[in-house]
């Protein structure tokens, strides 16, 4: 049937997206300054998201489903045209193995701790992102204020990621993660306690910038463990798992008219991320 064909094609597309993501993430892991690569990737991601948040309310209502999927296909073709620029030295990358030792590497304490850090970090951020529009409504913002604040917050991810290009690995990778998690936790608390458009805009923008700043350093922390890219590629699974667990945990704890559960889940996940980051860094040194 048409429905079965649709779901089959969507599954194929999802697997293909995952393969492309793995190829890009592992290629960045082979670069000497991987945090700059991940930072540039995040800068582009947040920049395009800001454009989309601005444009979609204008153009999406006039689009049909076919036009929307043709747009997705066009973006995929653009990505395909750039794939030839990825490094082609995978087999010669230091740390990579063609004999299956990647699985043993993934089960070491530094790798497991790093993956837990990424999973919990994304659990916090995605759970907040999933309910941020509802939170804005509870603050008393109207539709125009919500749209402008979320669009500006997404745009603020660009300077957050841009800071990585300037800072690089000057302070290693673990310390920037801990700094970013601290800023994210503080801004999340203040966002949930905002009482005006101005305060909500300020704190949600800082939270977005901390997300864009911290995530590339976590990915670089994983890349440090294996320049071949096995660990950072597994990070895609950890990230997706966190992105599913966070909103689900909030949904289980949510009570009518209150978004305190977002704060509980978000701060708890940030705490786990910080502890796991420290564990990964200390275990790698030992």
PDB file of C-alpha atoms in Angstrom:
ATOM      1  CA  UNK A   1       0.000   0.000   0.000  1.00  0.00           C
ATOM      2  CA  UNK A   2       0.962   3.658  -0.266  1.00  0.00           C
ATOM      3  CA  UNK A   3       1.258   3.910   3.517  1.00  0.00           C
ATOM      4  CA  UNK A   4       3.668   0.980   3.728  1.00  0.00           C
ATOM      5  CA  UNK A   5       5.742   2.426   0.880  1.00  0.00           C
ATOM      6  CA  UNK A   6       5.874   5.771   2.680  1.00  0.00           C
ATOM      7  CA  UNK A   7       7.086   4.261   5.943  1.00  0.00           C
ATOM      8  CA  UNK A   8       9.632   2.085   4.118  1.00  0.00           C
ATOM      9  CA  UNK A   9      11.072   5.074   2.286  1.00  0.00           C
ATOM     10  CA  UNK A  10      11.144   7.128   5.494  1.00  0.00           C
ATOM     11  CA  UNK A  11      13.051   4.313   7.240  1.00  0.00           C
ATOM     12  CA  UNK A  12      15.572   4.183   4.399  1.00  0.00           C
ATOM     13  CA  UNK A  13      15.956   7.957   4.579  1.00  0.00           C
ATOM     14  CA  UNK A  14      16.519   7.808   8.339  1.00  0.00           C
ATOM     15  CA  UNK A  15      19.227   5.143   8.019  1.00  0.00           C
ATOM     16  CA  UNK A  16      20.840   7.171   5.255  1.00  0.00           C
ATOM     17  CA  UNK A  17      20.772  10.323   7.386  1.00  0.00           C
ATOM     18  CA  UNK A  18      22.431   8.398  10.198  1.00  0.00           C
ATOM     19  CA  UNK A  19      25.157   7.118   7.867  1.00  0.00           C
ATOM     20  CA  UNK A  20      25.846  10.633   6.604  1.00  0.00           C
ATOM     21  CA  UNK A  21      26.002  11.968  10.152  1.00  0.00           C
ATOM     22  CA  UNK A  22      28.442   9.219  11.144  1.00  0.00           C
ATOM     23  CA  UNK A  23      30.669   9.968   8.151  1.00  0.00           C
ATOM     24  CA  UNK A  24      30.839  13.671   8.947  1.00  0.00           C
ATOM     25  CA  UNK A  25      31.370  13.251  12.688  1.00  0.00           C
ATOM     26  CA  UNK A  26      34.112  10.654  12.220  1.00  0.00           C
ATOM     27  CA  UNK A  27      35.871  12.771   9.602  1.00  0.00           C
ATOM     28  CA  UNK A  28      35.982  15.702  12.023  1.00  0.00           C
ATOM     29  CA  UNK A  29      37.477  13.398  14.663  1.00  0.00           C
ATOM     30  CA  UNK A  30      40.554  12.945  12.467  1.00  0.00           C
ATOM     31  CA  UNK A  31      41.303  16.654  12.407  1.00  0.00           C
ATOM     32  CA  UNK A  32      43.963  17.980  14.768  1.00  0.00           C
ATOM     33  CA  UNK A  33      41.631  20.679  16.138  1.00  0.00           C
ATOM     34  CA  UNK A  34      38.394  18.774  16.107  1.00  0.00           C
ATOM     35  CA  UNK A  35      36.596  21.228  18.411  1.00  0.00           C
ATOM     36  CA  UNK A  36      36.832  23.914  15.714  1.00  0.00           C
ATOM     37  CA  UNK A  37      35.244  21.586  13.163  1.00  0.00           C
ATOM     38  CA  UNK A  38      32.384  20.679  15.487  1.00  0.00           C
ATOM     39  CA  UNK A  39      31.997  24.357  16.397  1.00  0.00           C
ATOM     40  CA  UNK A  40      31.696  25.382  12.744  1.00  0.00           C
ATOM     41  CA  UNK A  41      29.158  22.583  12.241  1.00  0.00           C
ATOM     42  CA  UNK A  42      27.107  23.816  15.180  1.00  0.00           C
ATOM     43  CA  UNK A  43      27.339  27.425  13.990  1.00  0.00           C
ATOM     44  CA  UNK A  44      25.868  26.431  10.630  1.00  0.00           C
ATOM     45  CA  UNK A  45      23.175  24.331  12.306  1.00  0.00           C
ATOM     46  CA  UNK A  46      21.955  27.126  14.567  1.00  0.00           C
ATOM     47  CA  UNK A  47      22.241  29.704  11.796  1.00  0.00           C
ATOM     48  CA  UNK A  48      20.059  27.693   9.430  1.00  0.00           C
ATOM     49  CA  UNK A  49      17.599  27.009  12.258  1.00  0.00           C
ATOM     50  CA  UNK A  50      17.268  30.742  12.891  1.00  0.00           C
ATOM     51  CA  UNK A  51      16.547  31.352   9.206  1.00  0.00           C
ATOM     52  CA  UNK A  52      13.985  28.543   9.207  1.00  0.00           C
ATOM     53  CA  UNK A  53      12.221  29.843  12.316  1.00  0.00           C
ATOM     54  CA  UNK A  54      11.955  33.232  10.640  1.00  0.00           C
ATOM     55  CA  UNK A  55      10.861  31.953   7.226  1.00  0.00           C
ATOM     56  CA  UNK A  56       8.572  29.025   8.005  1.00  0.00           C
ATOM     57  CA  UNK A  57       5.663  31.041   9.467  1.00  0.00           C
ATOM     58  CA  UNK A  58       5.660  33.000   6.207  1.00  0.00           C
ATOM     59  CA  UNK A  59       6.077  30.226   3.657  1.00  0.00           C
ATOM     60  CA  UNK A  60       4.951  26.988   5.332  1.00  0.00           C
ATOM     61  CA  UNK A  61       1.193  27.769   5.344  1.00  0.00           C
ATOM     62  CA  UNK A  62       1.264  28.034   1.528  1.00  0.00           C
ATOM     63  CA  UNK A  63       3.203  24.794   0.981  1.00  0.00           C
ATOM     64  CA  UNK A  64       1.749  21.358   0.408  1.00  0.00           C
ATOM     65  CA  UNK A  65       3.316  18.085   1.556  1.00  0.00           C
ATOM     66  CA  UNK A  66       4.911  17.390  -1.825  1.00  0.00           C
ATOM     67  CA  UNK A  67       6.619  20.771  -1.885  1.00  0.00           C
ATOM     68  CA  UNK A  68       7.872  20.278   1.663  1.00  0.00           C
ATOM     69  CA  UNK A  69       9.455  16.892   0.855  1.00  0.00           C
ATOM     70  CA  UNK A  70      10.950  18.275  -2.354  1.00  0.00           C
ATOM     71  CA  UNK A  71      12.595  20.903  -0.162  1.00  0.00           C
ATOM     72  CA  UNK A  72      14.048  18.166   2.051  1.00  0.00           C
ATOM     73  CA  UNK A  73      15.299  16.314  -1.048  1.00  0.00           C
ATOM     74  CA  UNK A  74      16.964  19.488  -2.328  1.00  0.00           C
ATOM     75  CA  UNK A  75      18.819  19.945   0.954  1.00  0.00           C
ATOM     76  CA  UNK A  76      19.974  16.324   0.810  1.00  0.00           C
ATOM     77  CA  UNK A  77      21.297  16.834  -2.717  1.00  0.00           C
ATOM     78  CA  UNK A  78      23.230  19.887  -1.547  1.00  0.00           C
ATOM     79  CA  UNK A  79      24.791  17.770   1.195  1.00  0.00           C
ATOM     80  CA  UNK A  80      25.593  15.000  -1.286  1.00  0.00           C
ATOM     81  CA  UNK A  81      27.385  17.449  -3.561  1.00  0.00           C
ATOM     82  CA  UNK A  82      29.670  18.412  -0.672  1.00  0.00           C
ATOM     83  CA  UNK A  83      30.462  14.862   0.468  1.00  0.00           C
ATOM     84  CA  UNK A  84      33.462  14.643  -1.843  1.00  0.00           C
ATOM     85  CA  UNK A  85      35.221  17.225   0.329  1.00  0.00           C
ATOM     86  CA  UNK A  86      35.356  14.856   3.327  1.00  0.00           C
ATOM     87  CA  UNK A  87      38.780  13.318   4.135  1.00  0.00           C
ATOM     88  CA  UNK A  88      39.380   9.984   2.401  1.00  0.00           C
ATOM     89  CA  UNK A  89      42.058   8.713   4.781  1.00  0.00           C
ATOM     90  CA  UNK A  90      39.825   6.708   7.125  1.00  0.00           C
ATOM     91  CA  UNK A  91      41.879   3.518   6.940  1.00  0.00           C
ATOM     92  CA  UNK A  92      45.088   5.368   7.748  1.00  0.00           C
ATOM     93  CA  UNK A  93      43.711   7.439  10.637  1.00  0.00           C
ATOM     94  CA  UNK A  94      45.575   6.883  13.883  1.00  0.00           C
ATOM     95  CA  UNK A  95      43.509   4.929  16.350  1.00  0.00           C
ATOM     96  CA  UNK A  96      41.222   3.235  13.849  1.00  0.00           C
ATOM     97  CA  UNK A  97      41.118  -0.537  13.599  1.00  0.00           C
ATOM     98  CA  UNK A  98      39.856  -2.775  10.843  1.00  0.00           C
ATOM     99  CA  UNK A  99      39.701  -5.785  13.179  1.00  0.00           C
ATOM    100  CA  UNK A 100      36.759  -4.963  15.402  1.00  0.00           C
ATOM    101  CA  UNK A 101      38.591  -3.387  18.336  1.00  0.00           C
ATOM    102  CA  UNK A 102      36.183  -0.422  18.180  1.00  0.00           C
ATOM    103  CA  UNK A 103      33.706  -2.400  20.290  1.00  0.00           C
ATOM    104  CA  UNK A 104      36.304  -2.965  22.995  1.00  0.00           C
ATOM    105  CA  UNK A 105      37.102   0.741  22.916  1.00  0.00           C
ATOM    106  CA  UNK A 106      33.438   1.681  23.295  1.00  0.00           C
ATOM    107  CA  UNK A 107      33.207  -0.427  26.461  1.00  0.00           C
ATOM    108  CA  UNK A 108      36.082   1.332  28.247  1.00  0.00           C
ATOM    109  CA  UNK A 109      35.296   3.666  31.140  1.00  0.00           C
ATOM    110  CA  UNK A 110      36.335   6.907  29.371  1.00  0.00           C
ATOM    111  CA  UNK A 111      34.198   6.097  26.325  1.00  0.00           C
ATOM    112  CA  UNK A 112      31.148   5.035  28.348  1.00  0.00           C
ATOM    113  CA  UNK A 113      31.425   8.117  30.571  1.00  0.00           C
ATOM    114  CA  UNK A 114      31.755  10.371  27.531  1.00  0.00           C
ATOM    115  CA  UNK A 115      28.704   8.821  25.895  1.00  0.00           C
ATOM    116  CA  UNK A 116      26.715   9.236  29.121  1.00  0.00           C
ATOM    117  CA  UNK A 117      27.780  12.892  29.212  1.00  0.00           C
ATOM    118  CA  UNK A 118      26.509  13.459  25.681  1.00  0.00           C
ATOM    119  CA  UNK A 119      23.289  11.526  26.292  1.00  0.00           C
ATOM    120  CA  UNK A 120      22.427  13.453  29.457  1.00  0.00           C
ATOM    121  CA  UNK A 121      23.411  16.806  27.936  1.00  0.00           C
ATOM    122  CA  UNK A 122      21.039  16.299  25.021  1.00  0.00           C
ATOM    123  CA  UNK A 123      18.355  14.964  27.368  1.00  0.00           C
ATOM    124  CA  UNK A 124      18.435  18.272  29.247  1.00  0.00           C
ATOM    125  CA  UNK A 125      18.470  20.517  26.204  1.00  0.00           C
ATOM    126  CA  UNK A 126      15.920  18.662  24.090  1.00  0.00           C
ATOM    127  CA  UNK A 127      13.494  18.356  27.004  1.00  0.00           C
ATOM    128  CA  UNK A 128      13.729  22.123  27.501  1.00  0.00           C
ATOM    129  CA  UNK A 129      13.407  22.758  23.769  1.00  0.00           C
ATOM    130  CA  UNK A 130      10.316  20.557  23.557  1.00  0.00           C
ATOM    131  CA  UNK A 131       8.434  22.632  26.136  1.00  0.00           C
ATOM    132  CA  UNK A 132       9.953  26.071  25.630  1.00  0.00           C
ATOM    133  CA  UNK A 133       6.948  27.397  23.678  1.00  0.00           C
ATOM    134  CA  UNK A 134       4.599  26.288  26.490  1.00  0.00           C
ATOM    135  CA  UNK A 135       6.920  27.864  29.032  1.00  0.00           C
ATOM    136  CA  UNK A 136       6.822  31.128  27.076  1.00  0.00           C
ATOM    137  CA  UNK A 137       3.025  31.036  27.133  1.00  0.00           C
ATOM    138  CA  UNK A 138       3.052  30.522  30.897  1.00  0.00           C
ATOM    139  CA  UNK A 139       5.223  33.649  31.217  1.00  0.00           C
ATOM    140  CA  UNK A 140       2.470  35.587  29.434  1.00  0.00           C
ATOM    141  CA  UNK A 141       4.112  36.112  26.038  1.00  0.00           C
ATOM    142  CA  UNK A 142       1.945  36.497  22.938  1.00  0.00           C
ATOM    143  CA  UNK A 143       2.543  34.666  19.646  1.00  0.00           C
ATOM    144  CA  UNK A 144       4.674  37.447  18.147  1.00  0.00           C
ATOM    145  CA  UNK A 145       6.871  37.645  21.239  1.00  0.00           C
ATOM    146  CA  UNK A 146       7.292  33.873  21.331  1.00  0.00           C
ATOM    147  CA  UNK A 147       8.292  33.737  17.682  1.00  0.00           C
ATOM    148  CA  UNK A 148      10.767  36.596  17.953  1.00  0.00           C
ATOM    149  CA  UNK A 149      12.342  35.335  21.188  1.00  0.00           C
ATOM    150  CA  UNK A 150      12.806  31.761  19.955  1.00  0.00           C
ATOM    151  CA  UNK A 151      14.139  32.945  16.609  1.00  0.00           C
ATOM    152  CA  UNK A 152      16.616  35.291  18.277  1.00  0.00           C
ATOM    153  CA  UNK A 153      17.617  32.575  20.761  1.00  0.00           C
ATOM    154  CA  UNK A 154      18.422  30.214  17.899  1.00  0.00           C
ATOM    155  CA  UNK A 155      20.461  32.957  16.233  1.00  0.00           C
ATOM    156  CA  UNK A 156      22.444  33.381  19.474  1.00  0.00           C
ATOM    157  CA  UNK A 157      23.708  29.852  19.014  1.00  0.00           C
ATOM    158  CA  UNK A 158      25.905  31.195  16.220  1.00  0.00           C
ATOM    159  CA  UNK A 159      28.154  33.378  18.438  1.00  0.00           C
ATOM    160  CA  UNK A 160      28.139  30.574  21.018  1.00  0.00           C
ATOM    161  CA  UNK A 161      29.644  28.218  18.453  1.00  0.00           C
ATOM    162  CA  UNK A 162      31.814  30.974  16.987  1.00  0.00           C
ATOM    163  CA  UNK A 163      33.501  31.356  20.375  1.00  0.00           C
ATOM    164  CA  UNK A 164      34.915  27.857  19.912  1.00  0.00           C
ATOM    165  CA  UNK A 165      36.705  28.921  16.751  1.00  0.00           C
ATOM    166  CA  UNK A 166      38.464  31.607  18.800  1.00  0.00           C
ATOM    167  CA  UNK A 167      39.044  29.584  21.965  1.00  0.00           C
ATOM    168  CA  UNK A 168      39.933  26.252  20.349  1.00  0.00           C
ATOM    169  CA  UNK A 169      41.543  23.721  22.667  1.00  0.00           C
ATOM    170  CA  UNK A 170      43.367  26.281  24.804  1.00  0.00           C
ATOM    171  CA  UNK A 171      41.738  24.936  27.971  1.00  0.00           C
ATOM    172  CA  UNK A 172      41.326  21.374  26.794  1.00  0.00           C
ATOM    173  CA  UNK A 173      37.894  19.915  26.198  1.00  0.00           C
ATOM    174  CA  UNK A 174      36.589  18.896  29.627  1.00  0.00           C
ATOM    175  CA  UNK A 175      36.875  22.336  31.253  1.00  0.00           C
ATOM    176  CA  UNK A 176      34.813  24.131  28.564  1.00  0.00           C
ATOM    177  CA  UNK A 177      32.167  21.411  28.909  1.00  0.00           C
ATOM    178  CA  UNK A 178      31.900  22.007  32.656  1.00  0.00           C
ATOM    179  CA  UNK A 179      31.754  25.772  32.093  1.00  0.00           C
ATOM    180  CA  UNK A 180      29.061  25.413  29.440  1.00  0.00           C
ATOM    181  CA  UNK A 181      26.994  23.057  31.587  1.00  0.00           C
ATOM    182  CA  UNK A 182      27.161  25.534  34.477  1.00  0.00           C
ATOM    183  CA  UNK A 183      25.975  28.403  32.268  1.00  0.00           C
ATOM    184  CA  UNK A 184      23.270  26.187  30.793  1.00  0.00           C
ATOM    185  CA  UNK A 185      22.000  25.156  34.224  1.00  0.00           C
ATOM    186  CA  UNK A 186      21.903  28.743  35.495  1.00  0.00           C
ATOM    187  CA  UNK A 187      20.156  30.056  32.374  1.00  0.00           C
ATOM    188  CA  UNK A 188      17.639  27.203  32.470  1.00  0.00           C
ATOM    189  CA  UNK A 189      16.747  28.039  36.075  1.00  0.00           C
ATOM    190  CA  UNK A 190      16.356  31.719  35.225  1.00  0.00           C
ATOM    191  CA  UNK A 191      14.333  30.972  32.087  1.00  0.00           C
ATOM    192  CA  UNK A 192      11.849  28.955  34.131  1.00  0.00           C
ATOM    193  CA  UNK A 193      11.588  31.868  36.570  1.00  0.00           C
ATOM    194  CA  UNK A 194      11.321  34.656  33.967  1.00  0.00           C
ATOM    195  CA  UNK A 195       8.446  37.089  34.505  1.00  0.00           C
ATOM    196  CA  UNK A 196       8.625  39.302  31.406  1.00  0.00           C
ATOM    197  CA  UNK A 197       9.399  39.250  27.711  1.00  0.00           C
ATOM    198  CA  UNK A 198      12.794  40.873  28.256  1.00  0.00           C
ATOM    199  CA  UNK A 199      13.955  38.457  30.941  1.00  0.00           C
ATOM    200  CA  UNK A 200      12.683  35.422  29.019  1.00  0.00           C
ATOM    201  CA  UNK A 201      14.459  36.594  25.853  1.00  0.00           C
ATOM    202  CA  UNK A 202      17.717  37.153  27.728  1.00  0.00           C
ATOM    203  CA  UNK A 203      17.886  33.835  29.530  1.00  0.00           C
ATOM    204  CA  UNK A 204      16.612  31.642  26.698  1.00  0.00           C
ATOM    205  CA  UNK A 205      19.206  33.261  24.401  1.00  0.00           C
ATOM    206  CA  UNK A 206      22.023  32.514  26.865  1.00  0.00           C
ATOM    207  CA  UNK A 207      20.741  28.957  27.192  1.00  0.00           C
ATOM    208  CA  UNK A 208      20.840  28.527  23.413  1.00  0.00           C
ATOM    209  CA  UNK A 209      24.368  29.949  23.221  1.00  0.00           C
ATOM    210  CA  UNK A 210      25.551  27.584  25.968  1.00  0.00           C
ATOM    211  CA  UNK A 211      24.088  24.626  24.049  1.00  0.00           C
ATOM    212  CA  UNK A 212      25.936  25.592  20.864  1.00  0.00           C
ATOM    213  CA  UNK A 213      29.157  26.201  22.797  1.00  0.00           C
ATOM    214  CA  UNK A 214      29.176  23.026  24.891  1.00  0.00           C
ATOM    215  CA  UNK A 215      28.064  20.298  22.487  1.00  0.00           C
ATOM    216  CA  UNK A 216      31.096  20.564  20.143  1.00  0.00           C
ATOM    217  CA  UNK A 217      33.437  20.239  23.112  1.00  0.00           C
ATOM    218  CA  UNK A 218      31.663  17.055  24.243  1.00  0.00           C
ATOM    219  CA  UNK A 219      32.026  15.694  20.712  1.00  0.00           C
ATOM    220  CA  UNK A 220      35.726  16.600  20.759  1.00  0.00           C
ATOM    221  CA  UNK A 221      36.060  14.876  24.122  1.00  0.00           C
ATOM    222  CA  UNK A 222      34.787  11.725  22.422  1.00  0.00           C
ATOM    223  CA  UNK A 223      37.052  12.287  19.415  1.00  0.00           C
ATOM    224  CA  UNK A 224      40.057  12.467  21.760  1.00  0.00           C
ATOM    225  CA  UNK A 225      39.416   8.860  22.735  1.00  0.00           C
ATOM    226  CA  UNK A 226      39.641   7.582  19.157  1.00  0.00           C
ATOM    227  CA  UNK A 227      40.811   9.736  16.234  1.00  0.00           C
ATOM    228  CA  UNK A 228      39.361   7.050  13.971  1.00  0.00           C
ATOM    229  CA  UNK A 229      35.921   8.304  14.935  1.00  0.00           C
ATOM    230  CA  UNK A 230      34.306   5.180  16.412  1.00  0.00           C
ATOM    231  CA  UNK A 231      33.400   6.785  19.745  1.00  0.00           C
ATOM    232  CA  UNK A 232      32.131  10.068  18.331  1.00  0.00           C
ATOM    233  CA  UNK A 233      30.081   8.120  15.789  1.00  0.00           C
ATOM    234  CA  UNK A 234      28.499   6.141  18.636  1.00  0.00           C
ATOM    235  CA  UNK A 235      27.749   9.560  20.105  1.00  0.00           C
ATOM    236  CA  UNK A 236      25.034   9.925  17.480  1.00  0.00           C
ATOM    237  CA  UNK A 237      23.156   7.074  19.140  1.00  0.00           C
ATOM    238  CA  UNK A 238      23.783   8.547  22.594  1.00  0.00           C
ATOM    239  CA  UNK A 239      22.546  11.942  21.439  1.00  0.00           C
ATOM    240  CA  UNK A 240      19.382  10.496  19.928  1.00  0.00           C
ATOM    241  CA  UNK A 241      18.734   8.430  23.058  1.00  0.00           C
ATOM    242  CA  UNK A 242      19.050  11.508  25.247  1.00  0.00           C
ATOM    243  CA  UNK A 243      16.815  13.470  22.912  1.00  0.00           C
ATOM    244  CA  UNK A 244      14.105  10.858  23.415  1.00  0.00           C
ATOM    245  CA  UNK A 245      14.564  10.214  27.130  1.00  0.00           C
ATOM    246  CA  UNK A 246      14.546  13.876  28.206  1.00  0.00           C
ATOM    247  CA  UNK A 247      11.096  14.901  26.911  1.00  0.00           C
ATOM    248  CA  UNK A 248       9.675  11.511  27.952  1.00  0.00           C
ATOM    249  CA  UNK A 249      10.884  12.000  31.521  1.00  0.00           C
ATOM    250  CA  UNK A 250       9.362  15.491  31.613  1.00  0.00           C
ATOM    251  CA  UNK A 251       6.047  14.160  30.283  1.00  0.00           C
ATOM    252  CA  UNK A 252       5.911  11.594  33.097  1.00  0.00           C
ATOM    253  CA  UNK A 253       6.497  14.245  35.777  1.00  0.00           C
ATOM    254  CA  UNK A 254       4.531  17.123  34.267  1.00  0.00           C
ATOM    255  CA  UNK A 255       1.572  18.498  36.198  1.00  0.00           C
ATOM    256  CA  UNK A 256      -1.176  20.749  34.775  1.00  0.00           C
ATOM    257  CA  UNK A 257      -0.227  24.428  34.653  1.00  0.00           C
ATOM    258  CA  UNK A 258       3.308  23.839  35.937  1.00  0.00           C
ATOM    259  CA  UNK A 259       6.582  23.269  34.106  1.00  0.00           C
ATOM    260  CA  UNK A 260       8.653  22.565  37.198  1.00  0.00           C
ATOM    261  CA  UNK A 261       9.320  19.096  35.745  1.00  0.00           C
ATOM    262  CA  UNK A 262      11.376  20.695  32.965  1.00  0.00           C
ATOM    263  CA  UNK A 263      13.621  22.236  35.594  1.00  0.00           C
ATOM    264  CA  UNK A 264      13.926  18.994  37.575  1.00  0.00           C
ATOM    265  CA  UNK A 265      14.801  16.875  34.542  1.00  0.00           C
ATOM    266  CA  UNK A 266      16.992  19.539  32.949  1.00  0.00           C
ATOM    267  CA  UNK A 267      19.107  20.262  36.011  1.00  0.00           C
ATOM    268  CA  UNK A 268      19.386  16.574  36.930  1.00  0.00           C
ATOM    269  CA  UNK A 269      20.598  15.711  33.436  1.00  0.00           C
ATOM    270  CA  UNK A 270      23.088  18.575  33.528  1.00  0.00           C
ATOM    271  CA  UNK A 271      24.423  17.253  36.833  1.00  0.00           C
ATOM    272  CA  UNK A 272      24.887  13.770  35.348  1.00  0.00           C
ATOM    273  CA  UNK A 273      26.630  15.324  32.354  1.00  0.00           C
ATOM    274  CA  UNK A 274      29.101  17.203  34.565  1.00  0.00           C
ATOM    275  CA  UNK A 275      29.927  14.115  36.640  1.00  0.00           C
ATOM    276  CA  UNK A 276      30.305  11.937  33.540  1.00  0.00           C
ATOM    277  CA  UNK A 277      32.578  14.529  31.920  1.00  0.00           C
ATOM    278  CA  UNK A 278      34.828  14.542  34.968  1.00  0.00           C
ATOM    279  CA  UNK A 279      34.851  10.736  35.021  1.00  0.00           C
ATOM    280  CA  UNK A 280      35.799  10.578  31.335  1.00  0.00           C
ATOM    281  CA  UNK A 281      38.607  13.100  31.756  1.00  0.00           C
ATOM    282  CA  UNK A 282      40.040  11.468  34.882  1.00  0.00           C
ATOM    283  CA  UNK A 283      39.764   7.937  33.488  1.00  0.00           C
ATOM    284  CA  UNK A 284      41.571   8.966  30.313  1.00  0.00           C
ATOM    285  CA  UNK A 285      44.487  10.353  32.318  1.00  0.00           C
ATOM    286  CA  UNK A 286      44.849   7.243  34.462  1.00  0.00           C
TER     287      UNK A 286
END
